[in-house]
Coordinates of N, CA and C in Angstrom, one line a residue:
X1 N 0.9 -10.0 -16.9 CA 1.2 -9.3 -15.6 C 2.4 -10.3 -14.7
X2 N 3.0 -11.5 -14.7 CA 3.5 -12.3 -14.5 C 5.1 -11.5 -14.8
X3 N 5.2 -11.5 -16.4 CA 6.2 -11.1 -16.5 C 6.2 -10.0 -16.4
X4 N 5.6 -8.8 -16.4 CA 5.9 -7.3 -15.2 C 6.3 -7.7 -13.7
X5 N 5.9 -8.5 -13.4 CA 6.3 -8.3 -11.7 C 7.9 -9.1 -11.6
X6 N 8.1 -10.1 -12.4 CA 9.1 -10.0 -12.8 C 10.7 -9.2 -13.1
X7 N 10.0 -8.5 -14.4 CA 10.6 -7.4 -15.0 C 11.0 -6.5 -13.5
X8 N 10.2 -6.2 -13.0 CA 10.2 -5.2 -12.0 C 11.0 -5.2 -10.4
X9 N 10.8 -6.8 -9.9 CA 11.3 -7.4 -9.1 C 13.4 -7.7 -9.3
X10 N 12.9 -7.7 -11.2 CA 14.9 -8.0 -11.3 C 15.3 -6.2 -11.7
X11 N 14.4 -5.2 -11.4 CA 14.9 -3.9 -11.8 C 15.5 -3.9 -10.3
X12 N 14.5 -3.6 -9.6 CA 14.7 -3.5 -7.6 C 15.8 -4.6 -7.4
X13 N 16.0 -5.3 -7.7 CA 17.2 -6.5 -7.5 C 18.1 -6.0 -7.7
X14 N 18.0 -5.0 -8.4 CA 19.5 -5.5 -9.2 C 20.4 -3.5 -8.7
X15 N 19.5 -3.0 -8.5 CA 19.6 -1.3 -7.5 C 20.0 -1.8 -6.5
X16 N 19.5 -2.4 -5.1 CA 20.1 -2.1 -4.0 C 19.1 -3.7 -3.7
X17 N 19.1 -4.3 -2.4 CA 18.7 -5.7 -1.9 C 18.0 -4.2 -0.3
X18 N 16.9 -4.9 -0.9 CA 16.0 -3.5 0.4 C 15.0 -4.5 1.0
X19 N 15.2 -3.9 2.6 CA 14.5 -4.8 3.9 C 13.0 -4.0 3.9
X20 N 11.7 -4.8 3.4 CA 10.3 -3.9 3.6 C 9.8 -4.5 5.0
X21 N 9.6 -3.8 5.9 CA 8.9 -4.4 7.1 C 8.0 -4.6 6.5
X22 N 7.2 -6.2 7.3 CA 5.7 -6.2 7.0 C 5.1 -5.8 8.6
X23 N 4.2 -5.2 8.7 CA 3.7 -4.2 9.9 C 1.9 -5.0 10.4
X24 N 1.6 -5.4 11.1 CA 0.4 -6.0 11.5 C -1.0 -4.5 11.8
X25 N -1.7 -4.6 10.6 CA -2.9 -3.3 11.2 C -2.8 -2.5 12.4
X26 N -2.9 -3.0 13.5 CA -3.3 -2.9 14.4 C -2.1 -1.0 14.9
X27 N -0.9 -2.6 14.8 CA 0.5 -1.3 15.1 C 0.6 0.1 13.5
X28 N -0.2 -0.1 12.2 CA -0.4 0.6 11.6 C -0.9 1.5 12.0
X29 N -2.3 1.5 12.3 CA -3.3 2.4 12.6 C -2.6 3.5 14.2
X30 N -2.0 2.5 14.9 CA -1.4 3.1 16.2 C -0.1 4.1 16.3
X31 N 0.6 3.9 14.5 CA 1.9 5.2 14.1 C 0.8 6.3 13.3
X32 N -0.4 5.6 12.6 CA -0.4 6.6 11.6 C -1.2 7.5 12.9
X33 N -2.0 7.0 14.1 CA -2.4 8.0 15.3 C -1.2 9.1 15.9
X34 N -0.5 8.4 16.1 CA 0.4 9.4 16.5 C 1.4 10.2 16.5
X35 N 2.3 9.6 15.0 CA 3.0 10.0 14.1 C 2.2 11.1 13.3
X36 N 2.7 12.3 13.2 CA 1.6 13.6 12.2 C 2.2 13.4 10.8
X37 N 3.6 13.0 10.5 CA 4.4 12.7 9.2 C 4.0 11.5 8.7
X38 N 3.6 10.5 9.3 CA 2.8 8.8 9.0 C 2.0 9.0 7.9
X39 N 2.2 8.2 7.0 CA 1.3 8.3 5.9 C 1.0 6.5 5.5
X40 N -0.7 6.9 5.1 CA -0.9 5.2 4.7 C -1.5 5.3 2.8
X41 N -0.6 4.8 2.5 CA -0.9 4.8 1.1 C -1.3 4.0 0.7
X42 N -2.4 3.7 -1.0 CA -3.2 2.5 -0.9 C -3.0 2.4 -2.2
X43 N -2.3 1.4 -2.6 CA -1.9 1.1 -4.1 C -2.7 0.1 -5.2
X44 N -4.0 0.1 -4.3 CA -5.1 -1.0 -5.6 C -5.4 0.3 -6.4
X45 N -6.9 -0.7 -7.3 CA -6.7 0.3 -8.4 C -8.3 1.2 -8.1
X46 N -8.6 1.2 -8.9 CA -9.6 2.6 -8.7 C -11.0 1.7 -8.6
X47 N -11.4 0.4 -9.2 CA -12.7 0.0 -8.9 C -12.3 -0.8 -7.6
X48 N -11.4 -1.2 -7.0 CA -11.2 -1.8 -5.3 C -11.4 -0.5 -4.9
X49 N -11.2 0.4 -4.8 CA -11.3 1.5 -4.3 C -12.4 1.7 -4.4
X50 N -13.5 2.2 -5.1 CA -14.9 1.9 -5.6 C -15.9 0.8 -4.9
X51 N -15.1 -0.3 -5.2 CA -16.5 -1.6 -5.0 C -16.0 -2.1 -3.5
X52 N -14.5 -2.0 -3.4 CA -14.2 -3.0 -2.1 C -14.5 -1.8 -0.6
X53 N -14.0 -0.9 -1.1 CA -13.7 0.5 -0.1 C -12.6 0.7 -0.1
X54 N -12.0 2.0 1.2 CA -10.6 2.0 1.6 C -11.1 2.6 3.0
X55 N -9.1 2.5 3.6 CA -9.4 2.8 4.9 C -10.0 4.1 5.3
X56 N -10.2 4.5 6.3 CA -11.0 5.4 7.0 C -10.3 6.2 7.8
X57 N -9.0 7.2 8.0 CA -8.5 8.1 8.5 C -9.2 9.0 9.4
X58 N -10.0 9.1 9.2 CA -10.9 10.4 9.8 C -10.5 11.1 11.5
X59 N -11.0 9.8 11.7 CA -11.1 9.5 13.3 C -9.7 10.6 13.7
X60 N -8.7 10.3 12.9 CA -7.1 10.2 13.2 C -6.8 12.1 12.9
X61 N -7.7 12.2 12.1 CA -7.5 13.5 11.3 C -6.5 13.8 9.6
X62 N -5.9 12.4 9.6 CA -4.8 11.7 8.4 C -6.6 11.4 7.0
X63 N -5.8 11.0 5.9 CA -6.7 10.9 4.6 C -5.6 10.4 3.7
X64 N -6.0 8.5 3.5 CA -5.4 8.0 2.5 C -4.9 8.6 1.3
X65 N -3.4 8.3 0.9 CA -2.8 8.6 -0.3 C -3.6 7.7 -1.5
X66 N -4.2 7.8 -2.5 CA -4.4 6.7 -3.1 C -4.0 7.0 -4.3
X67 N -3.1 5.9 -5.1 CA -2.0 5.8 -6.0 C -1.6 4.2 -6.4
X68 N -2.0 4.5 -7.6 CA -2.6 3.0 -8.2 C -1.3 2.2 -8.7
X69 N -0.5 1.0 -8.2 CA 0.3 0.5 -8.9 C 0.8 0.0 -9.9
X70 N -0.4 -0.5 -10.2 CA -0.8 -1.1 -11.9 C -2.0 -0.6 -11.8
X71 N -2.1 -0.8 -13.8 CA -3.3 0.1 -14.3 C -4.3 -1.2 -14.3
X72 N -5.4 -0.5 -14.4 CA -6.9 -1.6 -14.4 C -7.5 -1.5 -16.3
X73 N -7.5 -1.9 -16.7 CA -7.9 -3.9 -16.3 C -6.5 -4.5 -16.5
X74 N -5.7 -3.6 -17.7 CA -4.3 -4.4 -17.9 C -3.7 -5.0 -16.9
X75 N -3.8 -4.3 -15.9 CA -2.8 -4.9 -14.9 C -1.1 -5.5 -14.9
X76 N -0.7 -4.1 -16.2 CA 0.5 -4.0 -15.9 C 1.2 -2.7 -15.0
X77 N 2.1 -3.0 -14.1 CA 2.7 -2.2 -13.2 C 2.8 -0.8 -14.1
X78 N 2.5 0.3 -13.8 CA 2.2 1.8 -13.6 C 4.0 2.4 -13.8
X79 N 4.5 2.3 -14.9 CA 5.8 2.6 -14.7 C 6.3 4.1 -14.2
X80 N 5.8 5.1 -14.4 CA 5.9 5.8 -13.8 C 5.2 6.5 -12.7
X81 N 4.5 4.9 -11.4 CA 4.2 5.5 -10.3 C 5.5 5.8 -9.5
X82 N 6.2 5.9 -9.8 CA 7.5 6.4 -9.1 C 7.6 7.8 -8.4
X83 N 7.0 8.5 -9.9 CA 7.2 9.9 -10.3 C 5.9 10.2 -9.9
X84 N 4.9 9.7 -9.8 CA 3.4 10.0 -9.0 C 3.2 9.7 -7.7
X85 N 4.3 9.0 -7.5 CA 4.1 8.8 -5.9 C 5.0 9.9 -5.2
X86 N 6.0 10.6 -5.5 CA 7.0 11.5 -5.0 C 5.6 12.5 -5.0
X87 N 5.4 12.9 -6.1 CA 4.3 14.2 -6.4 C 3.6 14.2 -5.6
X88 N 2.7 13.1 -5.0 CA 1.6 13.0 -4.3 C 2.3 13.3 -3.0
X89 N 3.3 12.1 -2.4 CA 3.9 12.7 -1.0 C 4.3 14.2 -1.4
X90 N 5.2 15.1 -2.1 CA 5.4 16.1 -2.1 C 4.0 17.4 -1.6
X91 N 3.1 16.8 -1.9 CA 2.0 17.4 -2.0 C 1.3 17.6 -0.7
X92 N 1.3 16.3 -0.2 CA 1.1 15.9 1.3 C 2.0 16.3 2.1
X93 N 3.4 16.3 2.1 CA 3.8 17.6 2.6 C 4.9 16.2 3.9
X94 N 5.2 15.1 3.1 CA 5.8 13.9 3.2 C 7.5 14.4 3.2
X95 N 8.1 13.6 3.4 CA 9.7 14.0 3.2 C 9.6 12.4 3.0
X96 N 11.4 12.4 3.0 CA 12.3 10.9 2.3 C 12.8 10.1 3.8
X97 N 11.9 11.1 5.0 CA 12.6 10.3 6.4 C 10.6 10.5 7.4
X98 N 9.9 10.2 6.0 CA 8.4 9.9 6.4 C 8.2 8.4 6.8
X99 N 7.5 8.0 7.3 CA 6.9 6.9 7.4 C 5.9 6.1 6.5
X100 N 6.3 6.2 6.0 CA 5.4 5.5 4.8 C 4.3 3.8 5.1
X101 N 3.2 3.5 5.3 CA 2.9 2.6 5.0 C 2.2 1.8 3.9
X102 N 2.0 1.0 2.9 CA 1.4 0.6 1.6 C 0.7 -0.8 1.7
X103 N -0.3 -0.6 1.5 CA -1.4 -1.5 1.9 C -2.1 -1.5 0.1
X104 N -2.1 -3.1 0.1 CA -3.3 -3.0 -1.2 C -4.2 -4.1 -0.8
X105 N -4.9 -5.0 -1.6 CA -5.2 -6.4 -0.9 C -5.6 -7.0 0.2
X106 N -4.6 -7.9 0.0 CA -3.4 -8.5 0.5 C -2.0 -8.5 1.7
X107 N -1.5 -8.0 0.5 CA 0.2 -7.7 0.3 C 1.1 -7.6 -0.5
X108 N 0.7 -7.9 -0.9 CA 2.0 -8.2 -2.4 C 2.4 -6.9 -3.1
X109 N 1.2 -6.3 -3.4 CA 1.5 -5.1 -4.4 C 2.1 -3.9 -4.3
X110 N 1.0 -4.0 -2.1 CA 1.8 -2.8 -1.5 C 3.5 -3.1 -1.4
X111 N 4.3 -4.3 -1.1 CA 5.6 -4.5 -0.8 C 6.0 -4.2 -2.0
X112 N 5.6 -4.8 -3.2 CA 6.7 -3.9 -5.0 C 6.8 -2.3 -4.4
X113 N 5.9 -1.8 -3.9 CA 5.6 -0.7 -4.0 C 6.4 0.1 -2.8
X114 N 6.2 -0.2 -1.9 CA 7.1 -0.1 -0.9 C 8.5 0.3 -1.4
X115 N 9.2 -1.6 -2.0 CA 10.4 -1.4 -2.5 C 10.9 -0.7 -3.4
X116 N 9.8 0.2 -4.4 CA 9.8 0.8 -5.4 C 10.4 2.0 -4.5
X117 N 9.7 2.6 -3.5 CA 9.4 3.6 -2.9 C 11.3 3.8 -2.2
X118 N 11.6 3.1 -1.2 CA 12.8 3.3 -1.1 C 13.6 2.6 -1.7
X119 N 13.5 2.6 -3.0 CA 14.5 2.7 -3.8 C 14.9 4.2 -4.5
X120 N 13.6 5.0 -4.2 CA 13.6 6.2 -4.9 C 14.2 6.9 -3.7
X121 N 15.1 6.6 -2.1 CA 15.3 7.2 -1.1 C 14.7 7.5 0.1
X122 N 13.3 6.9 -0.3 CA 12.1 7.0 1.0 C 12.7 6.3 1.8
X123 N 13.5 6.7 2.9 CA 14.0 5.6 4.1 C 12.7 4.7 5.0
X124 N 12.0 5.2 5.2 CA 10.7 4.3 6.1 C 9.9 3.6 5.8
X125 N 9.9 2.9 4.9 CA 8.6 2.3 3.5 C 8.3 1.0 4.7
X126 N 6.9 0.9 4.7 CA 6.7 -0.3 5.3 C 5.7 -0.9 4.5
X127 N 5.6 -2.4 5.1 CA 4.3 -3.0 3.9 C 2.8 -3.0 5.4
X128 N 1.8 -3.3 5.0 CA 0.9 -3.4 5.6 C 0.6 -4.7 5.7
X129 N 1.2 -5.4 7.2 CA 0.4 -7.1 6.9 C -0.8 -7.7 6.8
X130 N -1.0 -8.4 5.6 CA -2.2 -8.7 5.5 C -3.6 -7.7 4.0
X131 N -2.7 -6.6 3.9 CA -3.3 -5.6 3.2 C -4.7 -4.7 4.0
X132 N -5.2 -4.6 3.0 CA -7.3 -4.3 3.4 C -8.1 -5.7 3.3
X133 N -7.8 -6.1 2.7 CA -9.0 -8.0 2.7 C -8.5 -8.4 3.1
X134 N -6.8 -9.3 3.5 CA -6.5 -10.5 4.0 C -6.5 -11.4 3.3
X135 N -5.9 -12.5 3.4 CA -6.2 -13.8 2.7 C -7.6 -14.4 2.9
X136 N -8.1 -15.1 1.7 CA -9.2 -16.3 1.7 C -9.4 -17.2 2.7
X137 N -10.5 -16.8 3.6 CA -11.3 -18.1 4.1 C -11.9 -19.2 3.6
X138 N -11.9 -19.8 4.5 CA -12.7 -21.1 4.4 C -13.6 -21.5 3.4
X139 N -14.2 -20.3 2.6 CA -15.2 -19.8 2.1 C -15.2 -19.6 0.8
X140 N -13.5 -19.5 1.0 CA -13.2 -18.0 -0.2 C -13.6 -16.8 -0.5
X141 N -13.8 -16.2 0.6 CA -14.0 -15.1 0.6 C -12.8 -14.0 2.0
X142 N -12.7 -12.5 1.1 CA -11.9 -12.3 2.5 C -12.4 -11.0 3.1
X143 N -11.3 -10.6 3.9 CA -11.9 -9.8 5.2 C -12.6 -10.2 5.8
X144 N -12.2 -11.4 6.3 CA -12.4 -11.9 7.4 C -11.9 -12.8 8.4
X145 N -10.3 -13.1 7.6 CA -9.3 -13.5 8.6 C -8.1 -13.0 9.7
X146 N -7.5 -11.7 8.6 CA -7.2 -10.7 8.8 C -7.3 -9.8 7.9
X147 N -6.0 -8.7 8.0 CA -6.1 -7.3 7.3 C -7.1 -6.6 8.1
X148 N -6.7 -4.7 7.4 CA -7.7 -4.1 7.8 C -9.1 -4.2 8.6
X149 N -9.6 -4.5 7.2 CA -11.6 -5.2 7.8 C -11.8 -5.7 8.8
X150 N -11.0 -7.4 8.7 CA -10.9 -8.2 9.8 C -10.6 -7.4 11.0
X151 N -10.1 -6.3 11.2 CA -9.7 -6.3 12.4 C -10.2 -5.2 13.2
X152 N -11.3 -4.4 12.6 CA -12.1 -3.8 12.7 C -12.0 -2.4 12.6
X153 N -10.7 -2.4 11.7 CA -10.6 -0.6 11.6 C -11.8 0.1 11.0
X154 N -11.7 1.7 10.7 CA -12.7 2.3 9.5 C -12.0 2.1 8.8
X155 N -13.5 1.8 7.6 CA -13.6 2.0 6.6 C -14.5 2.9 6.1
X156 N -14.5 2.8 4.6 CA -15.3 3.5 4.0 C -15.9 2.8 2.6
X157 N -17.0 2.8 2.1 CA -17.3 2.5 0.6 C -17.1 3.6 -0.3
X158 N -16.4 3.0 -1.3 CA -15.7 4.4 -2.1 C -17.2 4.4 -2.6

């Protein structure tokens, strides 16, 4: 997995330096609620969506786009991610100017996915700070310290 991440970062870095802003989960929710064209994209694996849960945007009349950044169980970065993501965004009515918020477990994979889509020409890619579950707490559990769940934002079990 490490070599794939390094390979991807080298590929992105060789194209152009892309700054991806980290946005706190509460601000993400507010942006999603007020901007009809904004999109939340969950790049975790199917297993995570099923067993850990998904952000629930029903209250604001939206749905989360789910496109895996890495394959499971191999944990290989999906070489076709940008193409699959572009198709999903097109189907959702998003444009290259739509504000796109990428979320994963803790904010690492989503940052790489946001970088990839920024390199593909999407101008407003953001990373959801602390992701869905955030960092480990003192008992080595997630979802208590920071992130979507810890903030008390709506989510559903997959």
